């Protein structure tokens, strides 16, 4: 579907409203009627852009995949040095501090709510995770090429260590409402990468 | 509520049915009517044990907290040596292999589905996570007392590193349907603990 500039703005307004509501109430607690009201549009308008709740959720996932790796943070530069990775980890911890476990519409939350039988949505989530993994992988690759990391370092594994730390840290920090889990998860992932330093 | 032995068996049958259905369809996709049918009981019987869906979900969480740390694994002995921790990590990876991302009713999934406004259920999840954290902490404490870990090792942080690895690894392995995320998360957590070895 090709959208006019006005159409794109409306679509974006719907997605913003949906993302905020999901952050507040979860996927199950968010109806398309809630989204319609929050976006201030008619039912037929909503239907024009998203013909089902699933279509809307899938678009929220795709939008989140393009968002910065850490909610509330500006898009960070290349994560291609130990300093840059430490700054990224600190931003993730700080984000949990401000967030206080609320109002985050993260891929971790969306993945946790995934109905195992919903194969299309699962594929969207896979694509989103893999997009983030690729960003992390690119930075690690630059570090290896520069000679900061051993030639034997498994970059896929190290990128996944950072990504699982972000997801596990988010999940536990949101539930326990402290930054400690995110801090522990990030420290562990960075320590692991450090073991491959030259 | 004090239950007879028969009453306890019925309650357990309801919780088993609910746990299996949540693993299959998520919390949102599981109705109390589904649980009633799967457990083969009447509506008034179900109501006798759990007077709301929330009460049922809270009981599932409490039951999962008492389950082994890794689904499908027998309760493991004390995690009080590097070998025991490695065996635990391998069991977590193997569990994802057999599971193939389906049929797991884990705390990670339940936490992901948590409605941020549902404070009671959040507290149950906190208690469940803290129970697991305490198990991990106990093992690490024994290692420190034995002199395997430096006296300066922060046991709370190390226990959280293991727990976030398990949760982040579960979430990504279930979504991506490979064991790689769990392997990376566990390798990172163990490498972190290893940095405190004497």
XYZ file of C-alpha atoms in Angstrom:
396
model
C 0.000 0.000 0.000
C 1.452 3.351 -1.058
C 0.536 6.156 1.320
C 0.406 9.903 0.846
C 2.423 11.991 3.249
C -0.751 12.634 5.244
C -1.535 8.917 5.187
C 1.934 8.115 6.479
C 1.474 10.595 9.317
C -1.854 8.996 10.288
C -0.347 5.513 10.148
C 2.534 6.676 12.343
C 0.077 8.256 14.814
C -1.786 4.945 15.088
C 1.479 3.051 15.680
C 2.601 5.547 18.314
C -0.710 5.184 20.155
C -0.540 1.390 19.929
C 3.059 1.296 21.178
C 2.210 3.498 24.175
C -0.880 1.446 25.055
C 0.984 -1.866 24.793
C 3.688 -0.438 27.049
C 0.998 0.419 29.579
C -1.317 -2.583 29.369
C 0.394 -5.321 27.401
C -0.756 -6.771 24.081
C -3.630 -8.708 25.638
C -4.835 -5.609 27.502
C -4.881 -3.420 24.386
C -7.900 -3.506 22.062
C -8.054 -1.977 18.591
C -10.863 0.208 19.992
C -8.427 1.577 22.625
C -5.939 2.346 19.860
C -8.603 3.998 17.709
C -9.636 6.302 20.572
C -6.070 7.172 21.568
C -5.159 8.000 17.967
C -8.343 10.067 17.595
C -9.537 8.463 14.359
C -12.599 6.603 13.128
C -12.965 2.828 13.000
C -12.998 2.794 9.205
C -9.782 4.850 9.163
C -8.087 2.382 11.482
C -9.294 -0.512 9.348
C -7.917 1.224 6.264
C -4.376 0.989 7.684
C -4.590 -2.199 9.753
C -7.307 -4.708 9.001
C -6.762 -6.764 12.162
C -5.187 -6.541 15.588
C -2.517 -8.975 14.426
C -1.611 -6.679 11.504
C -1.298 -3.793 13.957
C 0.901 -5.775 16.385
C 3.121 -6.915 13.525
C 3.608 -3.287 12.453
C 4.467 -2.312 16.057
C 7.140 -5.036 16.109
C 8.622 -3.875 12.794
C 8.640 -0.282 14.055
C 10.362 -1.325 17.293
C 12.987 -3.189 15.281
C 13.903 0.092 13.617
C 13.960 1.925 16.939
C 17.232 2.406 18.814
C 18.468 -0.702 20.591
C 17.774 0.955 23.919
C 14.402 2.620 24.443
C 14.534 6.346 25.029
C 18.102 6.611 23.781
C 19.043 8.338 20.552
C 20.368 6.024 17.883
C 23.887 5.287 18.996
C 26.946 5.324 16.804
C 28.745 2.154 15.808
C 29.343 -0.161 18.770
C 32.860 -0.873 17.583
C 35.093 -0.449 20.646
C 35.138 -1.563 24.284
C 34.372 2.036 25.272
C 31.385 2.213 22.939
C 30.037 -1.104 24.252
C 30.450 0.068 27.859
C 28.595 3.307 27.038
C 25.834 1.236 25.414
C 25.583 -0.987 28.508
C 25.454 2.054 30.789
C 22.696 3.574 28.654
C 20.700 0.349 28.974
C 21.093 0.438 32.766
C 20.163 4.121 32.909
C 17.131 3.497 30.735
C 15.845 0.978 33.309
C 16.524 3.485 36.076
C 14.333 6.163 34.505
C 11.805 3.703 33.321
C 11.287 2.086 36.705
C 9.911 -1.009 35.057
C 6.995 0.712 33.382
C 6.030 2.019 30.024
C 8.478 0.063 27.948
C 7.212 -1.466 24.767
C 10.204 -3.629 24.095
C 10.726 -6.631 21.899
C 11.298 -8.619 25.113
C 7.745 -7.841 26.207
C 6.327 -8.540 22.768
C 8.229 -11.841 22.543
C 6.987 -12.854 25.977
C 3.402 -12.259 24.894
C 3.806 -14.156 21.664
C 1.214 -16.849 21.114
C 3.374 -19.855 20.156
C 0.873 -20.731 17.406
C 1.153 -17.301 15.719
C 3.861 -18.095 13.198
C 3.706 -14.794 11.258
C 4.236 -12.662 14.337
C 7.041 -14.944 15.473
C 8.796 -14.374 12.147
C 8.475 -10.598 12.555
C 10.043 -10.890 15.996
C 12.848 -13.047 14.577
C 13.547 -10.420 11.930
C 13.596 -7.696 14.569
C 16.002 -9.602 16.827
C 18.215 -10.497 13.881
C 18.343 -6.871 12.802
C 19.627 -5.892 16.243
C 22.005 -8.836 16.315
C 23.420 -7.670 12.964
C 24.055 -4.157 14.356
C 25.987 -5.639 17.282
C 27.797 -8.062 14.981
C 28.978 -5.213 12.701
C 30.606 -3.396 15.617
C 32.316 -6.554 16.869
C 33.555 -7.284 13.360
C 35.218 -3.866 13.190
C 36.859 -4.586 16.545
C 38.185 -7.920 15.293
C 39.458 -6.384 12.054
C 41.215 -3.657 14.027
C 42.860 -6.356 16.139
C 41.018 -5.520 19.390
C 39.503 -9.015 19.420
C 41.205 -12.324 18.718
C 40.797 -13.689 15.203
C 39.126 -16.763 16.760
C 36.344 -14.752 18.445
C 32.914 -16.095 17.394
C 31.141 -12.860 16.507
C 27.677 -14.442 16.209
C 28.005 -15.790 19.724
C 29.299 -12.512 21.149
C 26.505 -10.522 19.468
C 23.951 -12.956 20.907
C 25.535 -12.636 24.353
C 24.919 -8.867 24.207
C 21.388 -9.272 22.857
C 20.319 -11.908 25.409
C 21.791 -9.697 28.151
C 19.652 -6.781 26.950
C 16.512 -8.935 26.770
C 17.028 -10.869 30.004
C 18.086 -7.693 31.789
C 15.002 -5.831 30.545
C 12.641 -8.621 31.543
C 13.983 -8.978 35.075
C 14.562 -5.274 35.675
C 10.985 -4.520 34.629
C 9.569 -7.249 36.849
C 11.771 -6.619 39.899
C 11.812 -2.836 39.318
C 15.503 -2.424 39.998
C 18.415 -1.847 37.630
C 20.445 -4.652 39.238
C 19.492 -7.400 36.759
C 20.331 -5.184 33.772
C 23.642 -4.224 35.385
C 24.556 -7.862 36.111
C 23.547 -9.014 32.633
C 25.537 -6.275 30.901
C 28.604 -6.763 33.090
C 28.557 -10.476 32.272
C 28.242 -9.919 28.515
C 31.057 -7.338 28.497
C 33.290 -9.554 30.638
C 32.734 -12.365 28.149
C 33.744 -10.172 25.214
C 36.750 -8.987 27.197
C 38.009 -12.583 27.406
C 38.557 -12.377 23.626
C 40.543 -9.122 23.831
C 44.023 -9.270 22.376
C -8.214 -22.920 52.409
C -7.363 -26.365 53.778
C -7.807 -29.101 51.204
C -8.362 -32.828 51.587
C -5.950 -35.100 49.786
C -8.506 -35.499 46.996
C -8.969 -31.727 46.890
C -5.225 -31.224 46.582
C -5.112 -33.711 43.690
C -7.903 -31.838 41.885
C -6.198 -28.489 42.454
C -2.945 -29.923 41.092
C -4.780 -31.326 38.045
C -6.210 -27.865 37.334
C -2.767 -26.254 37.624
C -1.193 -28.885 35.365
C -3.862 -28.253 32.730
C -3.455 -24.476 33.027
C 0.349 -24.705 32.774
C 0.145 -26.868 29.644
C -2.420 -24.585 27.985
C -0.422 -21.435 28.766
C 2.658 -23.104 27.293
C 0.671 -23.771 24.124
C -1.351 -20.587 23.741
C 0.009 -17.975 26.130
C -1.858 -16.400 29.035
C -4.055 -14.252 26.793
C -4.961 -17.262 24.637
C -6.025 -19.390 27.613
C -9.539 -19.010 29.053
C -10.728 -20.494 32.344
C -13.243 -22.450 30.245
C -10.325 -24.055 28.326
C -8.731 -24.993 31.642
C -12.002 -26.373 33.007
C -12.427 -28.636 29.966
C -8.806 -29.807 29.916
C -8.944 -30.658 33.625
C -12.276 -32.452 33.128
C -14.159 -30.710 35.930
C -17.265 -28.572 36.337
C -17.356 -24.801 36.395
C -18.378 -24.709 40.040
C -15.483 -27.021 40.932
C -13.020 -24.732 39.159
C -14.508 -21.714 40.927
C -14.144 -23.533 44.262
C -10.351 -23.631 43.818
C -9.732 -20.447 41.789
C -12.336 -17.716 41.819
C -10.795 -15.743 38.932
C -8.392 -16.143 36.044
C -5.933 -13.928 37.904
C -6.031 -16.255 40.948
C -5.317 -19.186 38.631
C -2.400 -17.427 36.896
C -0.914 -16.439 40.264
C -1.046 -20.079 41.383
C 0.643 -21.173 38.137
C 3.453 -18.683 38.827
C 3.900 -19.927 42.398
C 3.947 -23.525 41.156
C 6.555 -22.677 38.484
C 8.709 -21.018 41.146
C 8.858 -24.353 42.960
C 9.646 -26.218 39.755
C 13.235 -27.016 38.777
C 15.153 -24.020 37.452
C 15.252 -25.655 34.034
C 12.008 -27.028 32.620
C 11.975 -30.769 32.065
C 15.071 -31.305 34.198
C 14.969 -33.065 37.547
C 15.724 -30.821 40.503
C 19.470 -30.393 40.379
C 21.835 -30.655 43.298
C 23.575 -27.654 44.756
C 25.116 -25.425 42.092
C 28.233 -25.005 44.183
C 31.156 -25.642 41.818
C 32.254 -24.579 38.320
C 31.479 -28.129 37.137
C 27.971 -28.010 38.601
C 27.307 -24.618 36.999
C 28.571 -25.861 33.621
C 26.291 -28.929 33.899
C 23.398 -26.622 34.746
C 24.154 -24.410 31.723
C 24.383 -27.474 29.462
C 21.034 -28.713 30.775
C 19.478 -25.336 29.961
C 20.857 -25.504 26.411
C 19.700 -29.103 25.991
C 16.270 -28.191 27.282
C 15.922 -25.613 24.477
C 17.106 -28.209 21.963
C 14.363 -30.668 22.861
C 11.818 -28.016 23.342
C 12.325 -26.379 19.978
C 10.839 -23.178 21.291
C 7.438 -24.606 22.076
C 5.507 -25.849 25.026
C 7.448 -24.059 27.695
C 5.538 -22.378 30.450
C 8.423 -20.438 31.895
C 8.584 -17.474 34.188
C 10.141 -15.578 31.261
C 6.961 -16.061 29.264
C 4.743 -15.210 32.217
C 6.784 -12.079 32.965
C 6.579 -11.021 29.322
C 2.795 -11.277 29.421
C 2.506 -9.384 32.673
C 0.076 -6.502 32.558
C 2.141 -3.661 34.073
C -0.918 -2.563 36.077
C -1.373 -5.962 37.736
C 0.621 -5.386 40.901
C -0.322 -8.626 42.688
C 0.824 -10.836 39.837
C 4.025 -8.819 39.522
C 4.775 -9.489 43.178
C 4.255 -13.217 42.662
C 6.696 -13.098 39.764
C 9.201 -11.181 41.899
C 8.956 -13.823 44.605
C 9.458 -16.571 42.035
C 12.527 -14.900 40.512
C 13.962 -14.164 43.963
C 13.483 -17.774 45.006
C 15.556 -18.890 42.015
C 18.108 -16.155 42.616
C 18.487 -17.403 46.207
C 19.172 -20.958 44.985
C 21.923 -19.679 42.701
C 23.258 -17.395 45.432
C 23.549 -20.312 47.888
C 25.741 -22.285 45.505
C 27.980 -19.300 44.786
C 28.298 -18.626 48.508
C 29.560 -22.174 49.070
C 32.106 -21.626 46.294
C 33.308 -18.412 47.888
C 33.548 -20.021 51.331
C 35.519 -22.894 49.868
C 37.878 -20.371 48.302
C 36.914 -21.078 44.669
C 35.767 -17.489 44.278
C 37.502 -14.313 45.435
C 36.270 -12.871 48.726
C 35.359 -9.693 46.810
C 32.948 -11.475 44.431
C 29.493 -9.835 44.547
C 27.288 -12.910 44.898
C 24.010 -11.044 44.273
C 25.362 -9.762 40.996
C 26.719 -13.157 39.929
C 23.431 -14.891 40.787
C 21.554 -12.255 38.747
C 23.964 -12.749 35.839
C 23.027 -16.460 35.785
C 19.306 -15.737 36.146
C 19.183 -13.059 33.436
C 21.140 -15.419 31.157
C 18.532 -18.129 31.715
C 15.633 -15.724 31.080
C 17.153 -13.869 28.121
C 18.389 -17.146 26.641
C 14.941 -18.731 27.004
C 13.168 -15.770 25.446
C 15.428 -15.556 22.405
C 15.835 -19.301 21.932
C 12.068 -19.752 21.979
C 11.515 -16.938 19.506
C 14.391 -17.784 17.141
C 13.958 -21.545 17.678
C 17.646 -22.278 17.986
C 19.771 -23.078 21.036
C 22.379 -20.457 20.054
C 21.036 -17.614 22.218
C 20.856 -19.843 25.296
C 24.395 -21.098 24.611
C 25.766 -17.564 24.196
C 23.950 -16.278 27.300
C 25.176 -19.163 29.468
C 28.753 -18.965 28.161
C 28.803 -15.244 28.991
C 27.454 -15.735 32.523
C 29.935 -18.540 33.256
C 32.846 -16.543 31.819
C 31.869 -13.662 34.095
C 31.873 -15.900 37.167
C 35.184 -17.359 36.037
C 36.745 -13.887 36.207
C 36.256 -14.095 40.005
C 37.959 -17.510 40.305
C 40.928 -17.632 42.656
